[in-house]
Amino acid sequence: PCRGARTRRRRIRGDASLSASNEPLWIIDGVPVYTGNKSNAVAGTSFTVSPLSFINPDDIESMTVLKDAVTTALYGADGGNGVILVTTKQGKTEKASLKASVRYGVSQIDPSTCLKMLNAAQWMAYAKECWVNSVKSNGYRTLETFPYQDNEYNSYSTTDTDWYGVYTGLGQIAQINLAASGGNKNMNNYISGSYYKENSTTIGDSQERLSLRTKSRYKFSKNLSLDLNVSGSYNTNRLFSAGSYTYKTLPIFSPYEEDGYTPRLYNYYSL
């Protein structure tokens, strides 16, 4: 419940299928956009990436959600889960303008929204109590046979790991935008460039995007005009979703080897 995520479940008309995709169809300036297959899942994974992650939000003029069956019929079966229409900005018939912006922000998980977990001392006391009170075929167990005894590989009595702290940290977002627009009665132009960098509060989950977009309209006569839309985006997503192991892994386990840096692949215990 306390994890942040860059992608969110998107449902317009509910779950239309038990096995097929429930992802809406994204249309950006009249062009269908997919980030993977038609469910927008990244090839080889179950992760989905919103097509919006490839667009500079400052370039968006409007968004329209089509959820009625009649309005989505135009797009055939692909629009069965609803359609999201995105229109980007274009130049206006007015004096040329240049806009620039720089944004930076930080984010941190509110500890009060996280599950309350036992620390190592509390867990060890509870585990030992459960162990001696449990019954096996030949009677009660003793602490001499307690499986989590200090050994040459593990020092359970001195280890106290906050696994939330291992998997989460301070999130940072930085964005630089530059856009120019202008035109007259016969033509208008809009061009923009953007750089975006995000490190999520989940360590290892990040995104970096470099995008460029130009949108031009040329009017040759009353009945003849030409629209030219060109966009490019270089988008790198490192997707890591911290699962239930953030609170199921025992606090007496260490995430690192003795050097305090090398990740530990397993923890030893004996029964």
PDB file of C-alpha atoms in Angstrom:
ATOM      1  CA  PRO A   1       0.000   0.000   0.000  1.00  0.00           C
ATOM      2  CA  CYS A   2       2.907   2.397   0.520  1.00  0.00           C
ATOM      3  CA  ARG A   3       4.597   1.710  -2.802  1.00  0.00           C
ATOM      4  CA  GLY A   4       4.502   4.285  -5.555  1.00  0.00           C
ATOM      5  CA  ALA A   5       4.232   3.259  -9.189  1.00  0.00           C
ATOM      6  CA  ARG A   6       4.736   5.089 -12.405  1.00  0.00           C
ATOM      7  CA  THR A   7       2.043   3.150 -14.233  1.00  0.00           C
ATOM      8  CA  ARG A   8      -1.525   2.781 -13.084  1.00  0.00           C
ATOM      9  CA  ARG A   9      -4.304   0.390 -14.005  1.00  0.00           C
ATOM     10  CA  ARG A  10      -6.451   2.104 -16.632  1.00  0.00           C
ATOM     11  CA  ARG A  11     -10.053   0.955 -17.054  1.00  0.00           C
ATOM     12  CA  ILE A  12     -12.747   2.789 -18.995  1.00  0.00           C
ATOM     13  CA  ARG A  13     -15.476   0.215 -19.442  1.00  0.00           C
ATOM     14  CA  GLY A  14     -14.522  -2.233 -16.705  1.00  0.00           C
ATOM     15  CA  ASP A  15     -12.993  -5.658 -17.288  1.00  0.00           C
ATOM     16  CA  ALA A  16     -14.287  -6.729 -20.687  1.00  0.00           C
ATOM     17  CA  SER A  17     -12.368 -10.011 -20.773  1.00  0.00           C
ATOM     18  CA  LEU A  18     -10.981 -12.545 -18.327  1.00  0.00           C
ATOM     19  CA  SER A  19      -7.979 -13.477 -20.456  1.00  0.00           C
ATOM     20  CA  ALA A  20      -7.548 -10.821 -23.150  1.00  0.00           C
ATOM     21  CA  SER A  21      -6.416  -7.241 -22.723  1.00  0.00           C
ATOM     22  CA  ASN A  22      -8.580  -4.651 -20.950  1.00  0.00           C
ATOM     23  CA  GLU A  23      -6.345  -1.761 -22.021  1.00  0.00           C
ATOM     24  CA  PRO A  24      -8.083   1.131 -23.815  1.00  0.00           C
ATOM     25  CA  LEU A  25      -7.030   2.173 -27.290  1.00  0.00           C
ATOM     26  CA  TRP A  26      -4.788   5.255 -27.323  1.00  0.00           C
ATOM     27  CA  ILE A  27      -5.080   7.629 -30.288  1.00  0.00           C
ATOM     28  CA  ILE A  28      -2.583  10.499 -30.370  1.00  0.00           C
ATOM     29  CA  ASP A  29      -3.221  13.059 -33.110  1.00  0.00           C
ATOM     30  CA  GLY A  30      -5.170  10.438 -35.048  1.00  0.00           C
ATOM     31  CA  VAL A  31      -2.527   7.715 -34.779  1.00  0.00           C
ATOM     32  CA  PRO A  32      -2.951   4.561 -32.613  1.00  0.00           C
ATOM     33  CA  VAL A  33      -0.053   4.203 -30.180  1.00  0.00           C
ATOM     34  CA  TYR A  34       1.179   1.019 -28.526  1.00  0.00           C
ATOM     35  CA  THR A  35       4.159   0.582 -26.219  1.00  0.00           C
ATOM     36  CA  GLY A  36       4.337  -3.174 -26.688  1.00  0.00           C
ATOM     37  CA  ASN A  37       1.593  -5.494 -27.853  1.00  0.00           C
ATOM     38  CA  LYS A  38      -2.025  -4.392 -28.083  1.00  0.00           C
ATOM     39  CA  SER A  39      -2.335  -4.568 -24.304  1.00  0.00           C
ATOM     40  CA  ASN A  40       0.656  -2.174 -24.124  1.00  0.00           C
ATOM     41  CA  ALA A  41       2.570  -4.867 -22.224  1.00  0.00           C
ATOM     42  CA  VAL A  42       6.316  -4.741 -22.722  1.00  0.00           C
ATOM     43  CA  ALA A  43       7.479  -7.746 -24.727  1.00  0.00           C
ATOM     44  CA  GLY A  44       8.484 -10.629 -22.479  1.00  0.00           C
ATOM     45  CA  THR A  45       7.000  -9.118 -19.322  1.00  0.00           C
ATOM     46  CA  SER A  46       3.635  -8.524 -17.665  1.00  0.00           C
ATOM     47  CA  PHE A  47       4.389  -4.808 -17.206  1.00  0.00           C
ATOM     48  CA  THR A  48       2.393  -2.149 -19.027  1.00  0.00           C
ATOM     49  CA  VAL A  49       3.694   1.306 -19.876  1.00  0.00           C
ATOM     50  CA  SER A  50       1.256   4.088 -20.636  1.00  0.00           C
ATOM     51  CA  PRO A  51       1.725   5.686 -24.079  1.00  0.00           C
ATOM     52  CA  LEU A  52       1.554   8.992 -22.198  1.00  0.00           C
ATOM     53  CA  SER A  53       5.012   8.228 -20.816  1.00  0.00           C
ATOM     54  CA  PHE A  54       6.370   8.980 -24.309  1.00  0.00           C
ATOM     55  CA  ILE A  55       4.769  12.444 -24.469  1.00  0.00           C
ATOM     56  CA  ASN A  56       5.775  15.700 -22.860  1.00  0.00           C
ATOM     57  CA  PRO A  57       2.674  16.647 -20.802  1.00  0.00           C
ATOM     58  CA  ASP A  58       3.187  20.310 -21.761  1.00  0.00           C
ATOM     59  CA  ASP A  59       2.518  19.342 -25.403  1.00  0.00           C
ATOM     60  CA  ILE A  60      -1.006  18.073 -24.675  1.00  0.00           C
ATOM     61  CA  GLU A  61      -3.829  20.369 -25.746  1.00  0.00           C
ATOM     62  CA  SER A  62      -6.757  18.133 -24.783  1.00  0.00           C
ATOM     63  CA  MET A  63      -7.780  14.589 -23.890  1.00  0.00           C
ATOM     64  CA  THR A  64     -11.124  12.955 -24.622  1.00  0.00           C
ATOM     65  CA  VAL A  65     -12.320   9.620 -23.271  1.00  0.00           C
ATOM     66  CA  LEU A  66     -14.762   7.670 -25.458  1.00  0.00           C
ATOM     67  CA  LYS A  67     -16.550   4.955 -23.518  1.00  0.00           C
ATOM     68  CA  ASP A  68     -19.893   4.670 -25.293  1.00  0.00           C
ATOM     69  CA  ALA A  69     -20.167   1.670 -27.631  1.00  0.00           C
ATOM     70  CA  VAL A  70     -21.510   3.851 -30.458  1.00  0.00           C
ATOM     71  CA  THR A  71     -18.607   6.311 -30.347  1.00  0.00           C
ATOM     72  CA  THR A  72     -15.984   3.569 -30.150  1.00  0.00           C
ATOM     73  CA  ALA A  73     -17.510   1.546 -33.013  1.00  0.00           C
ATOM     74  CA  LEU A  74     -15.481   3.658 -35.437  1.00  0.00           C
ATOM     75  CA  TYR A  75     -12.326   1.933 -34.181  1.00  0.00           C
ATOM     76  CA  GLY A  76     -13.659  -1.614 -34.438  1.00  0.00           C
ATOM     77  CA  ALA A  77     -12.623  -4.362 -32.042  1.00  0.00           C
ATOM     78  CA  ASP A  78      -9.560  -2.392 -30.909  1.00  0.00           C
ATOM     79  CA  GLY A  79     -11.892   0.158 -29.308  1.00  0.00           C
ATOM     80  CA  GLY A  80     -13.845  -2.428 -27.347  1.00  0.00           C
ATOM     81  CA  ASN A  81     -12.284  -1.321 -24.069  1.00  0.00           C
ATOM     82  CA  GLY A  82     -12.823   2.367 -24.773  1.00  0.00           C
ATOM     83  CA  VAL A  83     -10.718   4.941 -26.570  1.00  0.00           C
ATOM     84  CA  ILE A  84      -8.566   7.792 -25.280  1.00  0.00           C
ATOM     85  CA  LEU A  85      -8.074  10.599 -27.796  1.00  0.00           C
ATOM     86  CA  VAL A  86      -5.071  12.866 -27.213  1.00  0.00           C
ATOM     87  CA  THR A  87      -4.615  16.101 -29.182  1.00  0.00           C
ATOM     88  CA  THR A  88      -1.299  17.930 -28.987  1.00  0.00           C
ATOM     89  CA  LYS A  89      -0.711  21.662 -29.247  1.00  0.00           C
ATOM     90  CA  GLN A  90      -0.184  23.497 -32.527  1.00  0.00           C
ATOM     91  CA  GLY A  91       0.992  26.947 -33.489  1.00  0.00           C
ATOM     92  CA  LYS A  92      -1.455  29.827 -33.387  1.00  0.00           C
ATOM     93  CA  THR A  93      -1.957  32.768 -35.688  1.00  0.00           C
ATOM     94  CA  GLU A  94      -0.345  35.314 -33.440  1.00  0.00           C
ATOM     95  CA  LYS A  95       2.993  36.776 -32.526  1.00  0.00           C
ATOM     96  CA  ALA A  96       5.793  34.247 -32.161  1.00  0.00           C
ATOM     97  CA  SER A  97       6.433  33.054 -28.622  1.00  0.00           C
ATOM     98  CA  LEU A  98       9.154  31.128 -26.843  1.00  0.00           C
ATOM     99  CA  LYS A  99       8.547  29.305 -23.560  1.00  0.00           C
ATOM    100  CA  ALA A 100      11.039  27.556 -21.325  1.00  0.00           C
ATOM    101  CA  SER A 101      10.600  25.861 -17.964  1.00  0.00           C
ATOM    102  CA  VAL A 102      12.647  23.857 -15.497  1.00  0.00           C
ATOM    103  CA  ARG A 103      11.051  21.713 -12.826  1.00  0.00           C
ATOM    104  CA  TYR A 104      12.516  19.691 -10.000  1.00  0.00           C
ATOM    105  CA  GLY A 105      10.795  17.803  -7.225  1.00  0.00           C
ATOM    106  CA  VAL A 106      11.365  15.162  -4.606  1.00  0.00           C
ATOM    107  CA  SER A 107       9.036  12.555  -3.153  1.00  0.00           C
ATOM    108  CA  GLN A 108       9.129  10.301  -0.146  1.00  0.00           C
ATOM    109  CA  ILE A 109       6.884   7.550   1.139  1.00  0.00           C
ATOM    110  CA  ASP A 110       4.806   8.490   4.167  1.00  0.00           C
ATOM    111  CA  PRO A 111       5.731   5.904   6.840  1.00  0.00           C
ATOM    112  CA  SER A 112       2.230   6.135   8.304  1.00  0.00           C
ATOM    113  CA  THR A 113       0.820   4.508   5.144  1.00  0.00           C
ATOM    114  CA  CYS A 114       3.131   1.481   5.397  1.00  0.00           C
ATOM    115  CA  LEU A 115       2.414  -1.745   7.220  1.00  0.00           C
ATOM    116  CA  LYS A 116       3.734  -1.763  10.781  1.00  0.00           C
ATOM    117  CA  MET A 117       6.394  -4.461  10.983  1.00  0.00           C
ATOM    118  CA  LEU A 118       8.297  -6.041  13.886  1.00  0.00           C
ATOM    119  CA  ASN A 119      11.940  -5.140  14.287  1.00  0.00           C
ATOM    120  CA  ALA A 120      14.531  -7.888  14.682  1.00  0.00           C
ATOM    121  CA  ALA A 121      14.374  -8.065  18.484  1.00  0.00           C
ATOM    122  CA  GLN A 122      10.563  -8.184  18.510  1.00  0.00           C
ATOM    123  CA  TRP A 123      10.457 -10.821  15.782  1.00  0.00           C
ATOM    124  CA  MET A 124      13.113 -12.982  17.463  1.00  0.00           C
ATOM    125  CA  ALA A 125      11.282 -12.902  20.801  1.00  0.00           C
ATOM    126  CA  TYR A 126       7.998 -13.805  19.128  1.00  0.00           C
ATOM    127  CA  ALA A 127       9.600 -16.575  17.044  1.00  0.00           C
ATOM    128  CA  LYS A 128      11.284 -18.163  20.062  1.00  0.00           C
ATOM    129  CA  GLU A 129       8.044 -18.081  22.025  1.00  0.00           C
ATOM    130  CA  CYS A 130       6.215 -19.761  19.158  1.00  0.00           C
ATOM    131  CA  TRP A 131       8.988 -22.320  18.791  1.00  0.00           C
ATOM    132  CA  VAL A 132       9.013 -23.507  22.409  1.00  0.00           C
ATOM    133  CA  ASN A 133       5.199 -23.529  22.525  1.00  0.00           C
ATOM    134  CA  SER A 134       4.844 -25.596  19.360  1.00  0.00           C
ATOM    135  CA  VAL A 135       4.359 -29.332  19.665  1.00  0.00           C
ATOM    136  CA  LYS A 136       6.055 -32.028  17.673  1.00  0.00           C
ATOM    137  CA  SER A 137       5.553 -35.788  17.765  1.00  0.00           C
ATOM    138  CA  ASN A 138       7.844 -36.410  20.760  1.00  0.00           C
ATOM    139  CA  GLY A 139       6.981 -33.354  22.844  1.00  0.00           C
ATOM    140  CA  TYR A 140       7.771 -29.633  23.047  1.00  0.00           C
ATOM    141  CA  ARG A 141      10.655 -28.010  21.227  1.00  0.00           C
ATOM    142  CA  THR A 142      13.574 -26.345  23.007  1.00  0.00           C
ATOM    143  CA  LEU A 143      15.608 -23.237  22.219  1.00  0.00           C
ATOM    144  CA  GLU A 144      18.636 -25.464  21.597  1.00  0.00           C
ATOM    145  CA  THR A 145      16.960 -26.592  18.389  1.00  0.00           C
ATOM    146  CA  PHE A 146      15.736 -23.122  17.368  1.00  0.00           C
ATOM    147  CA  PRO A 147      16.722 -22.808  13.681  1.00  0.00           C
ATOM    148  CA  TYR A 148      17.926 -19.189  13.750  1.00  0.00           C
ATOM    149  CA  GLN A 149      21.113 -19.598  15.718  1.00  0.00           C
ATOM    150  CA  ASP A 150      24.127 -17.378  15.078  1.00  0.00           C
ATOM    151  CA  ASN A 151      26.619 -19.122  12.796  1.00  0.00           C
ATOM    152  CA  GLU A 152      29.692 -18.299  10.751  1.00  0.00           C
ATOM    153  CA  TYR A 153      27.547 -16.992   7.905  1.00  0.00           C
ATOM    154  CA  ASN A 154      24.736 -15.252   9.800  1.00  0.00           C
ATOM    155  CA  SER A 155      24.680 -13.195  12.975  1.00  0.00           C
ATOM    156  CA  TYR A 156      20.960 -13.037  13.606  1.00  0.00           C
ATOM    157  CA  SER A 157      21.341 -11.518  17.063  1.00  0.00           C
ATOM    158  CA  THR A 158      23.068  -8.391  15.716  1.00  0.00           C
ATOM    159  CA  THR A 159      21.152  -7.981  12.427  1.00  0.00           C
ATOM    160  CA  ASP A 160      18.167  -5.656  12.214  1.00  0.00           C
ATOM    161  CA  THR A 161      17.148  -4.910   8.622  1.00  0.00           C
ATOM    162  CA  ASP A 162      14.428  -2.468   7.663  1.00  0.00           C
ATOM    163  CA  TRP A 163      13.418  -4.000   4.321  1.00  0.00           C
ATOM    164  CA  TYR A 164      11.259  -1.010   3.466  1.00  0.00           C
ATOM    165  CA  GLY A 165      14.427   1.060   3.709  1.00  0.00           C
ATOM    166  CA  VAL A 166      16.296  -1.386   1.463  1.00  0.00           C
ATOM    167  CA  TYR A 167      13.762  -1.231  -1.360  1.00  0.00           C
ATOM    168  CA  THR A 168      12.633   2.382  -1.093  1.00  0.00           C
ATOM    169  CA  GLY A 169      14.271   5.786  -0.849  1.00  0.00           C
ATOM    170  CA  LEU A 170      13.994   9.417  -1.877  1.00  0.00           C
ATOM    171  CA  GLY A 171      12.355   9.893  -5.276  1.00  0.00           C
ATOM    172  CA  GLN A 172      13.490  12.678  -7.601  1.00  0.00           C
ATOM    173  CA  ILE A 173      11.940  14.211 -10.722  1.00  0.00           C
ATOM    174  CA  ALA A 174      13.565  16.703 -13.094  1.00  0.00           C
ATOM    175  CA  GLN A 175      12.128  18.130 -16.328  1.00  0.00           C
ATOM    176  CA  ILE A 176      13.344  20.723 -18.820  1.00  0.00           C
ATOM    177  CA  ASN A 177      10.955  22.053 -21.499  1.00  0.00           C
ATOM    178  CA  LEU A 178      11.510  24.381 -24.426  1.00  0.00           C
ATOM    179  CA  ALA A 179       8.735  25.302 -26.889  1.00  0.00           C
ATOM    180  CA  ALA A 180       8.306  27.824 -29.682  1.00  0.00           C
ATOM    181  CA  SER A 181       5.171  28.681 -31.634  1.00  0.00           C
ATOM    182  CA  GLY A 182       3.802  31.280 -34.004  1.00  0.00           C
ATOM    183  CA  GLY A 183       2.251  31.832 -37.386  1.00  0.00           C
ATOM    184  CA  ASN A 184       0.099  33.949 -39.649  1.00  0.00           C
ATOM    185  CA  LYS A 185      -3.096  33.471 -41.640  1.00  0.00           C
ATOM    186  CA  ASN A 186      -1.383  31.104 -44.083  1.00  0.00           C
ATOM    187  CA  MET A 187       0.779  29.038 -41.777  1.00  0.00           C
ATOM    188  CA  ASN A 188       1.488  28.203 -38.163  1.00  0.00           C
ATOM    189  CA  ASN A 189       4.170  26.174 -36.439  1.00  0.00           C
ATOM    190  CA  TYR A 190       4.760  24.593 -33.062  1.00  0.00           C
ATOM    191  CA  ILE A 191       7.998  22.912 -32.016  1.00  0.00           C
ATOM    192  CA  SER A 192       9.025  21.635 -28.618  1.00  0.00           C
ATOM    193  CA  GLY A 193      11.790  19.669 -26.955  1.00  0.00           C
ATOM    194  CA  SER A 194      11.830  18.114 -23.512  1.00  0.00           C
ATOM    195  CA  TYR A 195      14.097  16.155 -21.206  1.00  0.00           C
ATOM    196  CA  TYR A 196      12.583  14.227 -18.291  1.00  0.00           C
ATOM    197  CA  LYS A 197      14.249  12.152 -15.590  1.00  0.00           C
ATOM    198  CA  GLU A 198      12.546  10.322 -12.733  1.00  0.00           C
ATOM    199  CA  ASN A 199      13.885   8.068 -10.008  1.00  0.00           C
ATOM    200  CA  SER A 200      10.959   6.474  -8.210  1.00  0.00           C
ATOM    201  CA  THR A 201      10.690   6.024  -4.466  1.00  0.00           C
ATOM    202  CA  THR A 202      11.162   2.331  -5.276  1.00  0.00           C
ATOM    203  CA  ILE A 203      14.908   1.917  -5.782  1.00  0.00           C
ATOM    204  CA  GLY A 204      15.681   0.557  -9.244  1.00  0.00           C
ATOM    205  CA  ASP A 205      12.488   1.915 -10.798  1.00  0.00           C
ATOM    206  CA  SER A 206      13.277   4.854 -13.067  1.00  0.00           C
ATOM    207  CA  GLN A 207      12.440   6.587 -16.339  1.00  0.00           C
ATOM    208  CA  GLU A 208      14.384   8.849 -18.663  1.00  0.00           C
ATOM    209  CA  ARG A 209      12.823  10.514 -21.714  1.00  0.00           C
ATOM    210  CA  LEU A 210      14.081  12.779 -24.452  1.00  0.00           C
ATOM    211  CA  SER A 211      11.326  13.976 -26.780  1.00  0.00           C
ATOM    212  CA  LEU A 212      10.946  16.278 -29.758  1.00  0.00           C
ATOM    213  CA  ARG A 213       7.711  17.311 -31.449  1.00  0.00           C
ATOM    214  CA  THR A 214       6.839  19.632 -34.319  1.00  0.00           C
ATOM    215  CA  LYS A 215       3.393  20.408 -35.680  1.00  0.00           C
ATOM    216  CA  SER A 216       2.845  22.654 -38.687  1.00  0.00           C
ATOM    217  CA  ARG A 217      -0.072  23.704 -40.878  1.00  0.00           C
ATOM    218  CA  TYR A 218       0.246  25.360 -44.284  1.00  0.00           C
ATOM    219  CA  LYS A 219      -2.790  26.845 -45.995  1.00  0.00           C
ATOM    220  CA  PHE A 220      -2.368  27.204 -49.744  1.00  0.00           C
ATOM    221  CA  SER A 221      -5.929  28.155 -50.588  1.00  0.00           C
ATOM    222  CA  LYS A 222      -9.427  28.073 -49.184  1.00  0.00           C
ATOM    223  CA  ASN A 223      -9.786  24.393 -50.021  1.00  0.00           C
ATOM    224  CA  LEU A 224      -6.189  23.172 -49.787  1.00  0.00           C
ATOM    225  CA  SER A 225      -4.026  22.878 -46.680  1.00  0.00           C
ATOM    226  CA  LEU A 226      -1.212  20.666 -45.499  1.00  0.00           C
ATOM    227  CA  ASP A 227      -0.640  19.387 -41.957  1.00  0.00           C
ATOM    228  CA  LEU A 228       2.800  18.114 -40.970  1.00  0.00           C
ATOM    229  CA  ASN A 229       3.197  16.346 -37.624  1.00  0.00           C
ATOM    230  CA  VAL A 230       6.522  14.838 -36.615  1.00  0.00           C
ATOM    231  CA  SER A 231       7.353  13.465 -33.185  1.00  0.00           C
ATOM    232  CA  GLY A 232      10.150  11.424 -31.721  1.00  0.00           C
ATOM    233  CA  SER A 233      10.782  10.073 -28.261  1.00  0.00           C
ATOM    234  CA  TYR A 234      13.652   8.149 -26.741  1.00  0.00           C
ATOM    235  CA  ASN A 235      12.259   6.553 -23.625  1.00  0.00           C
ATOM    236  CA  THR A 236      14.160   4.337 -21.190  1.00  0.00           C
ATOM    237  CA  ASN A 237      12.156   2.602 -18.478  1.00  0.00           C
ATOM    238  CA  ARG A 238      13.702   0.510 -15.747  1.00  0.00           C
ATOM    239  CA  LEU A 239      10.689  -1.279 -14.317  1.00  0.00           C
ATOM    240  CA  PHE A 240      10.930  -2.707 -10.833  1.00  0.00           C
ATOM    241  CA  SER A 241       7.869  -3.335  -8.727  1.00  0.00           C
ATOM    242  CA  ALA A 242       8.711  -4.193  -5.133  1.00  0.00           C
ATOM    243  CA  GLY A 243       6.449  -7.056  -4.124  1.00  0.00           C
ATOM    244  CA  SER A 244       5.343  -8.581  -0.849  1.00  0.00           C
ATOM    245  CA  TYR A 245       8.939  -9.542  -0.009  1.00  0.00           C
ATOM    246  CA  THR A 246       9.435  -5.950   1.181  1.00  0.00           C
ATOM    247  CA  TYR A 247       7.538  -6.928   4.318  1.00  0.00           C
ATOM    248  CA  LYS A 248       7.717 -10.742   4.284  1.00  0.00           C
ATOM    249  CA  THR A 249      11.515 -11.042   4.414  1.00  0.00           C
ATOM    250  CA  LEU A 250      12.698 -11.538   7.999  1.00  0.00           C
ATOM    251  CA  PRO A 251      14.373  -8.543   9.678  1.00  0.00           C
ATOM    252  CA  ILE A 252      17.108 -10.840  11.026  1.00  0.00           C
ATOM    253  CA  PHE A 253      18.335 -11.442   7.457  1.00  0.00           C
ATOM    254  CA  SER A 254      20.997  -9.174   6.002  1.00  0.00           C
ATOM    255  CA  PRO A 255      20.688  -7.919   2.402  1.00  0.00           C
ATOM    256  CA  TYR A 256      24.477  -7.686   1.959  1.00  0.00           C
ATOM    257  CA  GLU A 257      27.608  -9.723   2.472  1.00  0.00           C
ATOM    258  CA  GLU A 258      30.120  -8.800   5.162  1.00  0.00           C
ATOM    259  CA  ASP A 259      31.574  -6.041   2.977  1.00  0.00           C
ATOM    260  CA  GLY A 260      28.236  -4.203   3.339  1.00  0.00           C
ATOM    261  CA  TYR A 261      27.927  -3.771  -0.442  1.00  0.00           C
ATOM    262  CA  THR A 262      27.699  -7.083  -2.304  1.00  0.00           C
ATOM    263  CA  PRO A 263      24.053  -8.309  -2.408  1.00  0.00           C
ATOM    264  CA  ARG A 264      23.508 -11.507  -0.487  1.00  0.00           C
ATOM    265  CA  LEU A 265      21.762 -14.171  -2.548  1.00  0.00           C
ATOM    266  CA  TYR A 266      20.586 -16.300   0.370  1.00  0.00           C
ATOM    267  CA  ASN A 267      20.608 -16.579   4.147  1.00  0.00           C
ATOM    268  CA  TYR A 268      21.569 -19.790   5.912  1.00  0.00           C
ATOM    269  CA  TYR A 269      19.599 -21.456   8.637  1.00  0.00           C
ATOM    270  CA  SER A 270      19.317 -25.010   9.903  1.00  0.00           C
ATOM    271  CA  LEU A 271      16.464 -27.129  11.196  1.00  0.00           C
TER     272      LEU A 271
END
